Structures are given as structure tokens and as C-alpha cells.
CSV table of C-alpha atoms and ligand atoms in Angstrom, one decimal:
chain,number,residue,atom,x,y,z
A,1,MET,CA,0.0,-0.2,0.2
A,2,ASP,CA,2.9,2.2,0.7
A,3,SER,CA,3.5,3.1,-3.1
A,4,LEU,CA,0.3,4.2,-3.3
A,5,ARG,CA,1.8,7.3,-1.7
A,6,PRO,CA,2.0,10.4,-4.3
A,7,GLU,CA,4.4,13.1,-4.5
A,8,LEU,CA,3.4,16.3,-4.1
A,9,PHE,CA,4.2,18.9,-7.0
A,10,ASP,CA,3.0,22.3,-7.9
A,11,PHE,CA,0.0,22.8,-9.8
A,12,LYS,CA,-1.0,25.9,-11.3
A,13,GLY,CA,0.2,27.7,-7.8
A,14,VAL,CA,-1.0,25.4,-5.6
A,15,SER,CA,0.4,22.4,-3.8
A,16,MET,CA,-1.4,18.9,-4.7
A,17,SER,CA,-0.8,15.2,-5.5
A,18,ARG,CA,-2.2,13.2,-9.0
A,19,TYR,CA,-5.1,12.0,-7.2
A,20,PHE,CA,-6.9,15.4,-7.4
A,21,THR,CA,-5.4,16.6,-11.0
A,22,ASP,CA,-5.3,14.0,-13.1
A,23,ASN,CA,-9.0,14.0,-13.9
A,24,TRP,CA,-8.9,17.8,-14.0
A,25,GLU,CA,-10.5,18.2,-17.6
A,26,ASN,CA,-13.9,16.7,-16.1
A,27,ILE,CA,-14.0,18.0,-13.1
A,28,GLN,CA,-13.6,21.4,-15.1
A,29,ASN,CA,-16.4,20.1,-17.6
A,30,PHE,CA,-18.7,19.6,-13.9
A,31,GLN,CA,-22.4,20.1,-14.8
A,32,ALA,CA,-23.5,21.5,-11.7
A,33,ARG,CA,-27.7,21.9,-11.1
A,34,PRO,CA,-28.9,25.1,-9.3
A,35,ASP,CA,-30.3,23.4,-6.2
A,36,ASP,CA,-26.3,21.4,-5.8
A,37,ILE,CA,-25.0,22.1,-2.3
A,38,LEU,CA,-21.3,22.6,-2.5
A,39,ILE,CA,-19.8,22.0,1.0
A,40,ALA,CA,-16.1,23.0,0.8
A,41,THR,CA,-12.9,23.4,3.6
A,42,TYR,CA,-9.4,23.0,3.7
A,43,PRO,CA,-8.4,19.6,4.7
A,44,LYS,CA,-9.4,18.6,8.1
A,45,ALA,CA,-11.7,21.2,8.5
A,46,GLY,CA,-14.9,19.7,9.6
A,47,THR,CA,-15.7,18.6,6.3
A,48,THR,CA,-17.4,14.9,7.2
A,49,TRP,CA,-19.3,16.6,10.4
A,50,VAL,CA,-21.0,19.5,7.7
A,51,SER,CA,-21.6,16.9,6.0
A,52,TYR,CA,-23.3,14.5,7.8
A,53,ILE,CA,-25.3,17.4,9.1
A,54,LEU,CA,-26.7,18.6,5.8
A,55,ASP,CA,-27.4,14.5,4.5
A,56,LEU,CA,-29.3,14.3,7.6
A,57,LEU,CA,-31.2,17.6,7.3
A,58,TYR,CA,-32.7,16.6,3.8
A,59,PHE,CA,-33.1,12.6,3.8
A,60,GLY,CA,-32.9,11.7,7.6
A,61,GLN,CA,-36.5,11.2,7.9
A,62,ILE,CA,-37.4,10.9,4.0
A,63,SER,CA,-34.9,7.6,3.5
A,64,PRO,CA,-33.6,6.4,7.1
A,65,GLU,CA,-32.2,3.5,5.3
A,66,ARG,CA,-29.9,5.6,4.0
A,67,GLN,CA,-28.0,6.1,7.6
A,68,THR,CA,-27.5,2.3,8.1
A,69,SER,CA,-26.1,1.6,4.5
A,70,ILE,CA,-24.7,3.9,2.6
A,71,PRO,CA,-21.5,5.8,4.0
A,72,ILE,CA,-20.5,9.5,4.2
A,73,TYR,CA,-18.1,9.7,1.3
A,74,GLN,CA,-20.9,8.0,-1.2
A,75,ARG,CA,-23.6,10.2,-0.3
A,76,VAL,CA,-21.4,13.4,-0.6
A,77,PRO,CA,-18.7,12.2,-2.8
A,78,PHE,CA,-15.7,14.1,-3.2
A,79,LEU,CA,-15.2,16.0,-6.7
A,80,GLU,CA,-12.0,16.5,-7.5
A,81,LEU,CA,-10.9,12.6,-6.2
A,82,ASN,CA,-9.3,10.3,-8.8
A,83,ILE,CA,-8.0,6.8,-7.5
A,84,SER,CA,-7.9,4.4,-9.9
A,85,PHE,CA,-9.5,1.6,-8.1
A,86,GLU,CA,-12.2,4.1,-6.4
A,87,GLU,CA,-15.1,5.8,-8.4
A,88,THR,CA,-14.2,9.0,-9.7
A,89,GLY,CA,-15.9,11.6,-7.8
A,90,VAL,CA,-17.4,13.3,-11.0
A,91,ASN,CA,-18.5,9.9,-11.3
A,92,LEU,CA,-20.3,9.7,-7.9
A,93,ALA,CA,-21.9,13.3,-8.4
A,94,ASP,CA,-23.3,12.5,-11.5
A,95,ARG,CA,-24.7,9.4,-10.4
A,96,LEU,CA,-26.2,10.9,-7.6
A,97,PRO,CA,-30.2,10.1,-7.2
A,98,THR,CA,-30.6,12.4,-4.9
A,99,SER,CA,-32.2,16.4,-5.2
A,100,PRO,CA,-30.5,18.9,-3.7
A,101,ARG,CA,-27.0,17.0,-3.9
A,102,LEU,CA,-24.2,17.3,-1.6
A,103,ILE,CA,-20.4,17.6,-3.2
A,104,LYS,CA,-17.5,17.8,-0.7
A,105,THR,CA,-14.4,19.7,-2.3
A,106,HIS,CA,-11.6,20.9,-1.2
A,107,PHE,CA,-10.5,23.2,-3.9
A,108,PRO,CA,-9.2,26.8,-3.3
A,109,ILE,CA,-12.2,29.1,-4.8
A,110,GLN,CA,-9.4,29.8,-8.2
A,111,PHE,CA,-10.3,25.7,-8.7
A,112,VAL,CA,-13.8,25.6,-8.6
A,113,PRO,CA,-15.5,24.6,-11.5
A,114,LYS,CA,-17.3,27.5,-13.2
A,115,SER,CA,-20.8,25.7,-13.3
A,116,PHE,CA,-21.0,26.2,-10.2
A,117,TRP,CA,-21.0,30.1,-9.8
A,118,GLU,CA,-23.4,29.9,-13.5
A,119,GLN,CA,-26.0,27.8,-11.8
A,120,ASN,CA,-25.8,30.3,-8.4
A,121,CYS,CA,-25.4,27.3,-6.2
A,122,ARG,CA,-25.3,27.3,-2.4
A,123,MET,CA,-21.5,27.3,-1.3
A,124,VAL,CA,-21.0,26.0,2.4
A,125,TYR,CA,-17.3,26.9,3.5
A,126,VAL,CA,-16.4,25.4,6.9
A,127,ALA,CA,-12.8,26.7,8.3
A,128,ARG,CA,-10.9,25.6,11.4
A,129,ASN,CA,-7.7,27.3,13.2
A,130,ALA,CA,-4.9,26.7,11.6
A,131,LYS,CA,-3.0,25.0,14.5
A,132,ASP,CA,-5.7,22.5,15.2
A,133,ASN,CA,-5.7,22.0,11.5
A,134,VAL,CA,-2.5,21.2,11.2
A,135,VAL,CA,-2.3,19.0,13.6
A,136,SER,CA,-5.2,17.1,12.6
A,137,TYR,CA,-3.9,16.9,9.2
A,138,PHE,CA,-0.5,15.4,10.2
A,139,HIS,CA,-2.4,12.4,11.7
A,140,PHE,CA,-4.2,12.3,8.8
A,141,ASP,CA,-1.6,11.8,6.4
A,142,ARG,CA,0.1,9.2,8.8
A,143,MET,CA,-2.9,7.3,8.3
A,144,ASN,CA,-3.7,7.5,5.1
A,145,LYS,CA,-2.2,5.7,2.4
A,146,VAL,CA,-2.6,8.0,-0.7
A,147,GLN,CA,-1.3,11.2,0.8
A,148,PRO,CA,2.7,12.0,0.7
A,149,GLU,CA,4.7,10.8,3.7
A,150,PRO,CA,4.3,13.4,6.2
A,151,GLY,CA,7.8,12.9,7.5
A,152,ASP,CA,8.2,14.2,11.3
A,153,TRP,CA,5.8,16.6,12.8
A,154,ASN,CA,8.6,19.3,13.2
A,155,SER,CA,9.2,19.2,8.9
A,156,TYR,CA,5.4,18.7,8.3
A,157,LEU,CA,4.3,22.0,10.4
A,158,HIS,CA,7.2,24.0,8.3
A,159,ARG,CA,6.0,22.5,5.4
A,160,PHE,CA,2.4,23.4,6.2
A,161,MET,CA,3.4,27.0,7.0
A,162,GLU,CA,4.9,27.0,3.1
A,163,GLY,CA,1.3,25.4,1.9
A,164,LYS,CA,3.7,22.4,1.0
A,165,VAL,CA,0.8,19.9,2.0
A,166,VAL,CA,-2.0,19.0,-0.4
A,167,PHE,CA,-4.4,21.9,-1.6
A,168,GLY,CA,-1.8,24.4,-0.6
A,169,SER,CA,-1.4,27.1,1.4
A,170,TRP,CA,-4.1,26.9,4.7
A,171,HIS,CA,-4.1,31.2,4.5
A,172,ASP,CA,-4.4,31.7,0.7
A,173,HIS,CA,-7.6,28.9,1.2
A,174,VAL,CA,-9.4,30.4,3.9
A,175,ASN,CA,-8.8,33.7,2.6
A,176,GLY,CA,-10.1,33.1,-0.7
A,177,TRP,CA,-13.0,31.9,0.2
A,178,TRP,CA,-13.6,34.7,2.4
A,179,LYS,CA,-12.7,37.1,0.0
A,180,LYS,CA,-15.5,35.4,-2.2
A,181,LYS,CA,-18.3,35.2,0.5
A,182,GLN,CA,-17.9,39.6,0.4
A,183,SER,CA,-19.5,39.3,-3.5
A,184,TYR,CA,-21.2,36.1,-3.5
A,185,SER,CA,-24.4,35.4,-1.2
A,186,LYS,CA,-24.7,32.1,-2.3
A,187,LEU,CA,-22.2,31.1,0.8
A,188,HIS,CA,-22.6,30.3,3.9
A,189,TYR,CA,-19.1,30.3,6.2
A,190,MET,CA,-19.1,28.4,9.4
A,191,PHE,CA,-16.3,28.0,12.0
A,192,TYR,CA,-15.2,24.8,13.5
A,193,GLU,CA,-14.4,26.3,16.7
A,194,ASP,CA,-18.1,27.6,17.0
A,195,MET,CA,-19.4,24.1,16.2
A,196,ILE,CA,-17.7,22.8,19.2
A,197,GLU,CA,-18.8,25.5,21.1
A,198,ASP,CA,-22.9,25.1,20.6
A,199,THR,CA,-23.7,23.1,17.6
A,200,GLY,CA,-27.5,23.3,17.8
A,201,ARG,CA,-27.0,27.1,17.2
A,202,GLU,CA,-24.8,26.4,14.1
A,203,ILE,CA,-27.6,23.8,12.5
A,204,ASP,CA,-29.8,27.0,13.3
A,205,LYS,CA,-27.6,29.3,11.0
A,206,LEU,CA,-27.4,26.4,8.7
A,207,CYS,CA,-30.8,26.1,8.7
A,208,SER,CA,-31.6,29.4,8.0
A,209,PHE,CA,-29.2,30.0,5.1
A,210,LEU,CA,-30.7,26.7,3.5
A,211,GLY,CA,-34.4,28.1,4.2
A,212,LEU,CA,-34.9,24.6,6.2
A,213,SER,CA,-37.5,24.3,9.2
A,214,PRO,CA,-37.3,21.1,11.0
A,215,SER,CA,-39.1,20.2,13.6
A,216,VAL,CA,-37.7,20.8,17.3
A,217,GLU,CA,-37.5,16.6,17.8
A,218,GLU,CA,-36.0,16.2,14.3
A,219,LYS,CA,-33.5,19.2,15.6
A,220,LYS,CA,-32.7,16.9,18.6
A,221,ARG,CA,-32.1,14.1,16.9
A,222,ILE,CA,-29.7,15.7,14.4
A,223,THR,CA,-27.6,17.3,17.0
A,224,ASP,CA,-27.5,14.1,19.2
A,225,GLY,CA,-26.7,12.0,16.1
A,226,VAL,CA,-23.8,14.3,15.2
A,227,GLN,CA,-21.6,14.8,18.5
A,228,PHE,CA,-18.5,13.3,18.1
A,229,ASP,CA,-18.5,10.2,20.3
A,230,ASN,CA,-21.5,9.2,18.2
A,231,MET,CA,-20.1,9.7,14.3
A,232,LYS,CA,-17.1,8.0,15.9
A,233,LYS,CA,-18.7,4.9,16.6
A,234,ASN,CA,-21.2,5.0,13.6
A,235,ASP,CA,-19.7,3.1,10.6
A,236,MET,CA,-21.6,5.2,7.7
A,237,ALA,CA,-19.6,8.4,9.0
A,238,ASN,CA,-16.6,7.5,10.3
A,239,TYR,CA,-14.8,6.2,7.5
A,240,SER,CA,-14.2,2.6,9.1
A,241,THR,CA,-14.9,1.2,5.6
A,242,LEU,CA,-11.8,2.7,3.6
A,243,THR,CA,-9.1,0.9,3.4
A,244,ILE,CA,-6.9,3.3,2.2
A,245,MET,CA,-6.4,4.2,6.1
A,246,ASP,CA,-5.2,2.1,8.4
A,247,PHE,CA,-6.9,3.5,11.7
A,248,LYS,CA,-4.3,1.4,13.5
A,249,VAL,CA,-1.9,4.8,13.4
A,250,SER,CA,-4.6,6.7,13.7
A,251,PRO,CA,-8.7,6.5,13.7
A,252,PHE,CA,-10.4,9.4,11.1
A,253,MET,CA,-12.4,10.7,13.8
A,254,ARG,CA,-9.5,11.1,15.7
A,255,LYS,CA,-10.0,13.5,18.9
A,256,GLY,CA,-12.6,16.6,17.7
A,257,LYS,CA,-11.2,19.2,20.0
A,258,VAL,CA,-10.6,23.0,19.9
A,259,GLY,CA,-7.1,23.1,21.6
A,260,ASP,CA,-5.4,19.5,20.6
A,261,TRP,CA,-2.8,22.1,19.2
A,262,LYS,CA,-1.0,22.4,22.6
A,263,ASN,CA,-0.4,18.8,22.6
A,264,HIS,CA,2.1,19.1,19.9
A,265,PHE,CA,3.5,22.2,19.3
A,266,THR,CA,6.5,23.3,21.5
A,267,ALA,CA,6.8,26.9,22.5
A,268,ALA,CA,9.6,27.4,19.8
A,269,GLN,CA,7.5,26.1,17.5
A,270,ASN,CA,4.5,27.9,18.2
A,271,GLU,CA,5.9,31.3,18.7
A,272,GLU,CA,7.4,30.7,15.2
A,273,PHE,CA,4.0,29.5,14.3
A,274,ASP,CA,2.2,32.8,15.6
A,275,GLU,CA,5.0,35.0,14.4
A,276,ASP,CA,4.7,33.7,10.7
A,277,TYR,CA,1.1,34.2,11.1
A,278,GLU,CA,1.0,37.3,11.5
A,279,LYS,CA,2.0,38.3,8.4
A,280,LYS,CA,0.3,35.8,6.2
A,281,MET,CA,-3.3,37.2,8.1
A,282,LYS,CA,-2.1,40.5,8.2
A,283,ASP,CA,-4.6,42.3,5.8
A,284,SER,CA,-7.6,39.6,6.3
A,285,THR,CA,-10.6,40.4,8.6
A,286,LEU,CA,-10.8,36.6,9.4
A,287,GLN,CA,-10.6,35.8,12.8
A,288,PHE,CA,-10.2,32.0,14.3
A,289,ARG,CA,-10.1,30.6,18.0
A,290,THR,CA,-7.6,28.3,19.1
A,291,GLU,CA,-9.2,27.8,22.4
A,292,ILE,CA,-13.1,27.9,23.7
B,1,LIG,N1,-19.5,15.4,15.1
B,1,LIG,C1,-17.6,16.3,15.1
B,1,LIG,N2,-17.6,16.4,16.3
B,1,LIG,C2,-15.9,17.3,16.2
B,1,LIG,N3,-15.3,16.9,15.7
B,1,LIG,C3,-15.4,16.2,14.6
B,1,LIG,C4,-16.7,15.9,14.3
B,1,LIG,N4,-16.9,14.8,13.5
B,1,LIG,C5,-14.9,15.0,12.4
B,1,LIG,N5,-14.4,15.3,13.5
B,1,LIG,C6,-13.2,16.1,13.0
B,1,LIG,O1,-13.1,16.5,11.8
B,1,LIG,C7,-11.7,16.4,12.0
B,1,LIG,C8,-11.8,15.7,10.2
B,1,LIG,O2,-11.9,16.5,9.6
B,1,LIG,P1,-12.6,16.6,8.1
B,1,LIG,O3,-13.8,15.5,7.9
B,1,LIG,O4,-12.4,17.9,7.3
B,1,LIG,O5,-11.5,15.8,7.3
B,1,LIG,S1,-11.0,15.5,5.7
B,1,LIG,O6,-10.9,16.1,5.2
B,1,LIG,O7,-12.8,15.4,5.1
B,1,LIG,O8,-10.3,13.9,5.3
B,1,LIG,C9,-11.3,15.5,12.9
B,1,LIG,O9,-10.5,16.1,13.5
B,1,LIG,P2,-9.2,15.9,14.7
B,1,LIG,O10,-10.1,15.1,15.6
B,1,LIG,O11,-8.9,16.8,15.0
B,1,LIG,O12,-8.0,14.8,13.8
B,1,LIG,C10,-12.5,14.5,13.1
B,1,LIG,O13,-12.4,14.3,14.3
């Protein structure tokens, strides 16, 4: 399985691996529909969490069997994924029988296929503070055999700061989508830390953006079902059915916390990271919480 690990290379100014660029023409020519909902994130920012919430909001009641038979990564296809032994994300999305279609992407804003804009699709972006994000990404790259070799924590942290990880710079990603939100009204920008603080409140905001009004019981069922411990033991949400991931190295649903970075960063790494962060985020109005 180790031979599956790809190289990182520069693709149109963004560090990428072949698994997300090989199908480029088909991805860029993807035909979005007006009711498609694009769930966009930098990797490890809470994609699965929000995907599962959206899936429950739209289909939890009308097709409960879906919850016990179809893994989340098939219900919400990963648009740019192209691994030879799996169905491509584009094909999966094309064949989705549902309406709306929920589609996942980790693309920076400039890579989003143009038909999503032409169709004026709704988009949900989730951002997570950089420190917890890099820790989560490091453990993910250790256990996921189709990600480049992560190396040791210190070198990984430095590569993350330089944007030399798959999907490129965290700073460019969160800022690019944030800037887009100022001109594109159909983009709902969420924060992982807010979800941890009050999941119910964030579901309410999401519902108001989507024009949904679940009953009190339904909302309670969803809020409970998407709590970390419940998702962790839910085989349709925890990725345990995917063989490219080695859960003995690290589980997909790993900690689900704000502030785990403190268990990884040394004082020196933290200082260096903060200094670099200040420079890269100096023109941004985005505010993140690294503890709550
Ligand atoms: N319900 C819930 N509550 C809290 N945290 C949750 C939840 N579901 C997923 N997670 C955490 O999100 C991290 C995985 O991020 P993604 O789903 O974006 O991963 S991926 O990019 O789609 O591979 C990963 O974070 P870490 O635990 O810090 O590694 C998951 O544990």
C-alpha cells in the first residue's frame, strides 16, 4: 500500500497530488445543477461533520435506510477525487439520485468548476483554526496511504506553514473563500470552533441559510446524532469502511477538539508559527479561536 503515496507538486500555483488533478478536464467541465450544495473546506476542517449534518437535514427522515447502508463519502462525493480503484468523484456526483446533491470539495476558490457559479449554487464553507487544522492534517497524512509521506511533526509543521501540503496554503484557502463571501451571497461561512461551542446554534444558522425548518424533535435527533462520540462509532460516518486508511496508525475521528495543538506544538514552534501567521494574515479580517 505504501507505493500509493503520491508526490506533491506545484499545480497552477497550488501544491497538489495527482489524485486530485488527474481528472482535471472532467472536474472542470462538471455540470452543476441549481440546487446542488457544495461543501467546501481546507482538509480536516470539519467536512465530514457538516456533510453529515446536511445529509441528515435533507434525507434523515425521507430515507432513514440511507443512514445504515451508505457511507458518508458515497452520499457526499468528493468531486476532485480520482484514485484508480475507486469510482471518480465526478462519476459518483453525476450518478447521485438525490436532490439536492451534496458535493464535497477541498479546492481553493480559484479551482471551483465554473458551472457552480453559473448555476448560482449554494455553498457551505467550514474553516478551522490553523493550529488544530495542521495537527489533524498531520495525523491524517500518517494514516492515509494516498497522501504524501508526512515525515516528522516538525518538518510537517514547516511545510504546512509554506503551503507545501496537498491543497496548498491554509492561509490562501481560508482567505480566498472569505473574500468570495463578500460578493457571493450564496456562500455560508462557518467555523469549526463555533460548531464545537454550540452545535445546535450553528445548525440553526445553517437551516436559516438553506431555508429549512426542522421540527424541534428532528433538530434534537440531528444534534445528538452528529456529536463526536456518536459519529465516531457510526460506521457510515467514521470512514472505517475505507481500506486506504490505517486506523491502527490514527483513527479518522481522532479527537474532535479545539486546542489539541497544545499537545503537539513546542513553545518554540508556537512562537515561530505565530510570527509567520501574523505576516500571512495581516490583511485579513478573519478571526480564529485556538481555544474556547
Ligand atoms: N462530530 C464531530 N465533532 C467534532 N469533530 C469532528 C466531528 N466529526 C469529525 N470531526 C473532526 O474533524 C476532523 C476531520 O476533518 P474532515 O472531516 O474535514 O476531514 S477530511 O478533510 O474530509 O478528510 C477530525 O479532527 P481531529 O480529531 O482533530 O483530527 C475529526 O475528528
